[in-house]
CSV table of C-alpha atoms in Angstrom, one decimal:
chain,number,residue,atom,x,y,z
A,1,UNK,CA,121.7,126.5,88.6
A,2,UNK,CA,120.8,130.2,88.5
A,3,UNK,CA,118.1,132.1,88.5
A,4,UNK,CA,114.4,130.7,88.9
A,5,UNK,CA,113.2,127.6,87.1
A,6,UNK,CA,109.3,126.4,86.9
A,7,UNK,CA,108.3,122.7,86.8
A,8,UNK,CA,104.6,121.9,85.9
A,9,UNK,CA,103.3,125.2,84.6
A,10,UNK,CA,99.4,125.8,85.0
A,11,UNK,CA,97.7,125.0,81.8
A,12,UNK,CA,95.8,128.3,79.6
A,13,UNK,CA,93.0,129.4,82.4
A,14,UNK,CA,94.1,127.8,85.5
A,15,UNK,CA,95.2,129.0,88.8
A,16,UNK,CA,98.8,130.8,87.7
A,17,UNK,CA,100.9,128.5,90.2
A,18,UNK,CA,103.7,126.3,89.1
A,19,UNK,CA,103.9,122.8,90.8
A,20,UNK,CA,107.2,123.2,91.7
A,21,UNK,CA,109.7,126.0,91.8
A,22,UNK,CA,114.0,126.4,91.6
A,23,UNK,CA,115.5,129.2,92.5
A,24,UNK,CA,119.8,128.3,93.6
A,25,UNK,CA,119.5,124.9,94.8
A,26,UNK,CA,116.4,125.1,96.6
A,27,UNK,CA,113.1,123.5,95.2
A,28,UNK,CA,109.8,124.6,96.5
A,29,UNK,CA,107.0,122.3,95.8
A,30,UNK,CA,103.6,123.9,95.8
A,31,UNK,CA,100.4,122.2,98.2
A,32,UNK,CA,100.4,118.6,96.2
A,33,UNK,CA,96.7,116.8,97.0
A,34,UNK,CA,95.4,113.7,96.3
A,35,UNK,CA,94.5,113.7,93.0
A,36,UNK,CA,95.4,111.3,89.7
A,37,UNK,CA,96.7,112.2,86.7
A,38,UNK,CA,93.5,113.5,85.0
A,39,UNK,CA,93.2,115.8,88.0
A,40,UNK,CA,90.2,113.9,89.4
A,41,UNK,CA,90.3,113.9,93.5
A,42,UNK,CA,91.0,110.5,94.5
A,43,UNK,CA,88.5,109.6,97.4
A,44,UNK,CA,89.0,106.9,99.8
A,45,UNK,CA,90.2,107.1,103.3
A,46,UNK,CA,93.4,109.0,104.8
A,47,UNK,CA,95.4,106.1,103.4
A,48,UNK,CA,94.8,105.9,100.1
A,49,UNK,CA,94.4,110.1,99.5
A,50,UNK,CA,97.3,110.4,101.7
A,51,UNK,CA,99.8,107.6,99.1
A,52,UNK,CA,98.1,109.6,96.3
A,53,UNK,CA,99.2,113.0,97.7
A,54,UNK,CA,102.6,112.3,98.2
A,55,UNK,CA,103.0,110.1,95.3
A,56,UNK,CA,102.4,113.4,93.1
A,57,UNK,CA,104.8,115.1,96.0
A,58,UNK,CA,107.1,112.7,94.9
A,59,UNK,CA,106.5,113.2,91.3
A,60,UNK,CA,107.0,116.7,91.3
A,61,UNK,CA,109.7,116.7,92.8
A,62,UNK,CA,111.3,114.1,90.7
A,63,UNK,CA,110.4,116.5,87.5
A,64,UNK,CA,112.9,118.9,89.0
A,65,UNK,CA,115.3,116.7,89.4
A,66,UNK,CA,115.2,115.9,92.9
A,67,UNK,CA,114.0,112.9,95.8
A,68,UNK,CA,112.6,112.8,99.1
A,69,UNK,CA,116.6,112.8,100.5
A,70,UNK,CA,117.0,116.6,99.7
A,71,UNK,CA,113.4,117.5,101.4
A,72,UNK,CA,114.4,119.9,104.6
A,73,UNK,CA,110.5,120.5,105.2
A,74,UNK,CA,107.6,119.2,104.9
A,75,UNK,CA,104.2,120.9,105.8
A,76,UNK,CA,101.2,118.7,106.3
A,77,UNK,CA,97.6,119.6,106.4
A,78,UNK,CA,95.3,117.2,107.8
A,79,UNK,CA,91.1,117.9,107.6
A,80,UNK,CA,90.5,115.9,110.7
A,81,UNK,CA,93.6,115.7,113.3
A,82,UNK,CA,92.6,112.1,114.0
A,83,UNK,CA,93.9,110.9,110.6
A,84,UNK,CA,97.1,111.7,112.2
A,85,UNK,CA,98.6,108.4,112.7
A,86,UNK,CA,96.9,106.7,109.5
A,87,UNK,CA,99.2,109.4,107.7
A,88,UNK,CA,102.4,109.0,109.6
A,89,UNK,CA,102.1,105.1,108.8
A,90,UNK,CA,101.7,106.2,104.9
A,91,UNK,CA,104.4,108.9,105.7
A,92,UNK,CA,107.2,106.1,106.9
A,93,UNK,CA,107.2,104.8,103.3
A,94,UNK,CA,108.1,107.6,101.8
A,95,UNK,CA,110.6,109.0,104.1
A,96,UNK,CA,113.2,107.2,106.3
A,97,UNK,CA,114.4,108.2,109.3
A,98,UNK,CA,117.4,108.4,108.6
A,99,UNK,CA,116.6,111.6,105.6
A,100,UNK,CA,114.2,113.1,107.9
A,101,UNK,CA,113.0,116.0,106.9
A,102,UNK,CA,111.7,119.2,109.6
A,103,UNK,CA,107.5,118.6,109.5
A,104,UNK,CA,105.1,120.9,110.5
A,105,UNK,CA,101.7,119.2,110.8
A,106,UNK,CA,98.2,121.6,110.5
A,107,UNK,CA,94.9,121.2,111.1
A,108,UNK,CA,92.8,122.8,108.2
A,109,UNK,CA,89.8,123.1,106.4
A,110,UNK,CA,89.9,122.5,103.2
A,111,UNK,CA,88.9,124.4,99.9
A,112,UNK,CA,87.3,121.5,98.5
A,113,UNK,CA,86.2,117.4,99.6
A,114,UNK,CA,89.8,115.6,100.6
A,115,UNK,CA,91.8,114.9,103.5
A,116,UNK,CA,95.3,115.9,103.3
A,117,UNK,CA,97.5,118.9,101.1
A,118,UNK,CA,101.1,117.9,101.6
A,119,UNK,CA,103.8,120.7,100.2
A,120,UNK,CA,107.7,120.7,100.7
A,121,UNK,CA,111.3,122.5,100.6
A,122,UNK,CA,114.3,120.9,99.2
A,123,UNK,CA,117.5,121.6,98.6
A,124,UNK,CA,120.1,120.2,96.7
A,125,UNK,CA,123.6,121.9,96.1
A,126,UNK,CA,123.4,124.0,92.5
């Protein structure tokens, strides 16, 4: 591929960010969180907003052609730090440790009510 490809382009009024983003092989997949398909936040506990988060990770990466195998990072951004081992369980499903990818994992506040923002960098070859 060449050039720059968007995936999941902001509807008329919205925040002008695409939800995923190719530019020569790479794919960069904005902040996914845990909300459903109608863009309501999914509340619940670190488990069930983290398998919502990166179950649209997942998604939007998929809509670009790609899987969790050609991820090479992964940032994580947690609310509350002790959530950290609830998401790490949720995390195991999703990647093996075998495709590993480099995490970075972040304390922060968040812009609105939820408990995780998960984004990534993948790379596949064009």
């Amino acid at each position: 591929m060449k050039g720059i490809e968007r995936f999941g382009l902001p509807k008329p009024g919205a925040t002008p960010a695409a939800q995923a983003v190719a530019a020569d092989g790479w794919l960069f997949v904005a902040g996914q969180v845990p909300r459903d398909a109608n863009g309501n936040i999914v509340y619940g506990d670190i488990t069930v907003q983290a398998r919502q988060t990166l179950d649209n990770l997942v998604s939007r990466l998929s809509m670009a052609g790609y899987t969790t195998k050609d991820v090479v990072r992964v940032t994580v951004y947690l609310d509350d730090t002790r959530d950290f081992a609830a998401f790490n369980a949720v995390y195991r499903e999703y990647f093996s440790a075998e495709d590993a990818p480099a995490r970075v994992c972040v304390q922060a506040h968040m812009v609105v009510d939820i408990k995780v923002e998960v984004d990534c960098i993948a790379w596949k070859a064009a």
